[in-house]
Amino acid sequence: MGLRLSKIPIKTWQIIVRDKRKTIDFKNKLFLAPLTTVGNLPFRRICKEYGADITCGEMALGEDILRGKMSEWALLKRHHTEDIFGVQICGNHVVQTTKAAEVISSECDVDFIDLNVGCPIDLVFNKGAGSALMDKSRKLETILRGMVAVSSVPVTLKMRIGTSDKRLSGISLSGIMKQTGISLITIHGRTRQQRYTKVADWDYISRCRESASPVTVFGNGDILSYVDYNEKLKYADGCMIGRGALIKPWIFKEIKDGSHFDISSSQRMEILRKFTDYGLEHWGSDAMGVEKTRSYMLEWLSFLYRYIPVGVLEVLPQRINQRPPYYHGRDEVETLMCSPNCRDWIQLTEMFLGKVPDNFNFVPKHQANSYA
């Protein structure tokens, strides 16, 4: 359908309004955040095994979905273990974004569709999408009303507290957006300008929750332990977990068990082995599939190395924005896994995927592995 739509002028598209749609009770569920690049299907399978209740695909561009771009449609793929699964779309054009929601709702196996109103990167922001929509409340409201009208599944929204310290619009937007018919609002407790240079503002998230009532509001930011999770539940109806799951995907098990999991290096290597198997299954076991799996594993390792084993910590719990001191692991592999050096991450991938080409180089795409 995406390919056919790309040949039809926008003005001729017919929008079908849905009278009935599925419902989801989001409260008290552990929500893995949509994570560009690193939130791929193999990684989500790992998180599901450790207890994530809700998963969401990587951000997909609504315009490219309608053009039938295969790489974008691949982001909408669900694994059968993802029992509550959504996709996230990004766009700045009312009709395009609405039509993308309609196509996904009718053609894809999803439980909800999330609109990205938080992406901070210049490429998206300068086109008026992502967090730029926070400064265009009327357009944002129109987009959401359109998505809700045509979708047979719940529509959700993820945004920030504002675009800058001088433009904190989260509270006012929460009050407006609750009238659009959306089922969930997730607030990342930072501005676009801040990126990850400051801690998340959960007090502001709490005020957004009051403004959005009775719509369910989840908070997002700086959760790395069950202690953090329980503290943050005072401010929101639930929590979405992003970087915390990248640093330690077993965080979902810790939250459900209410305890710190002192995971060994052999257990962590087993996680990487599973990721390798899932990656080769998903991207293919030929040379291209091997290198794709390696590339995505390296992106993940740029977060994984930040984990400090419970048995090494002097004070529990580890805080996500505290730069860890240099330490030696309890064995050679644990020491290798805590290295911030890309060459060591490459060495880890070679244990599962073989030697890299002589001219191989890796630079992480994400800046979200920085410290406040």
CSV table of N, CA and C in Angstrom, one decimal, residues 30 50 223-230 233 239 241 250-259:
chain,number,residue,atom,x,y,z
A,30,LEU,N,5.7,-1.9,32.5
A,30,LEU,CA,7.0,-1.4,32.2
A,30,LEU,C,7.2,-1.2,30.7
A,50,TYR,N,13.6,-10.1,29.8
A,50,TYR,CA,13.9,-9.7,31.2
A,50,TYR,C,12.6,-9.0,31.8
A,223,ILE,N,16.3,6.6,34.9
A,223,ILE,CA,15.9,5.5,35.7
A,223,ILE,C,16.9,4.3,35.4
A,224,LEU,N,17.6,3.9,36.4
A,224,LEU,CA,18.6,2.9,36.2
A,224,LEU,C,18.5,1.8,37.3
A,225,SER,N,17.5,1.8,38.2
A,225,SER,CA,17.4,0.8,39.2
A,225,SER,C,15.9,0.8,39.6
A,226,TYR,N,15.6,-0.3,40.4
A,226,TYR,CA,14.2,-0.3,40.9
A,226,TYR,C,14.0,0.8,41.9
A,227,VAL,N,15.1,1.2,42.6
A,227,VAL,CA,15.0,2.4,43.5
A,227,VAL,C,14.5,3.6,42.8
A,228,ASP,N,15.2,3.9,41.6
A,228,ASP,CA,14.8,5.1,40.8
A,228,ASP,C,13.4,4.9,40.4
A,229,TYR,N,13.0,3.8,39.9
A,229,TYR,CA,11.7,3.5,39.4
A,229,TYR,C,10.6,3.8,40.5
A,230,ASN,N,10.8,3.3,41.7
A,230,ASN,CA,9.8,3.5,42.7
A,230,ASN,C,9.8,5.0,43.2
A,233,LEU,N,7.7,7.0,40.5
A,233,LEU,CA,6.2,6.7,40.4
A,233,LEU,C,5.4,7.7,41.2
A,239,CYS,N,6.3,4.7,34.1
A,239,CYS,CA,7.6,5.1,33.7
A,239,CYS,C,8.0,4.4,32.4
A,241,ILE,N,11.3,3.5,30.1
A,241,ILE,CA,12.7,3.4,30.4
A,241,ILE,C,13.5,3.3,29.1
A,250,TRP,N,18.4,-6.0,32.0
A,250,TRP,CA,17.7,-6.7,33.1
A,250,TRP,C,17.1,-5.8,34.2
A,251,ILE,N,17.0,-4.5,33.9
A,251,ILE,CA,16.4,-3.5,34.8
A,251,ILE,C,14.9,-3.9,35.0
A,252,PHE,N,14.3,-4.4,34.0
A,252,PHE,CA,12.9,-4.8,34.2
A,252,PHE,C,12.7,-5.9,35.2
A,253,LYS,N,13.6,-6.9,35.2
A,253,LYS,CA,13.5,-7.9,36.2
A,253,LYS,C,13.8,-7.4,37.6
A,254,GLU,N,14.8,-6.5,37.7
A,254,GLU,CA,15.0,-5.9,39.0
A,254,GLU,C,13.8,-5.1,39.5
A,255,ILE,N,13.1,-4.4,38.7
A,255,ILE,CA,12.0,-3.6,39.1
A,255,ILE,C,10.9,-4.6,39.6
A,256,LYS,N,10.6,-5.6,38.8
A,256,LYS,CA,9.6,-6.6,39.2
A,256,LYS,C,9.9,-7.4,40.5
A,257,ASP,N,11.2,-7.7,40.6
A,257,ASP,CA,11.7,-8.5,41.8
A,257,ASP,C,11.9,-7.6,43.0
A,258,GLY,N,12.1,-6.3,42.8
A,258,GLY,CA,12.4,-5.3,43.9
A,258,GLY,C,13.8,-5.6,44.5
A,259,SER,N,14.8,-5.9,43.6
A,259,SER,CA,16.1,-6.2,44.1
A,259,SER,C,17.2,-5.9,43.1
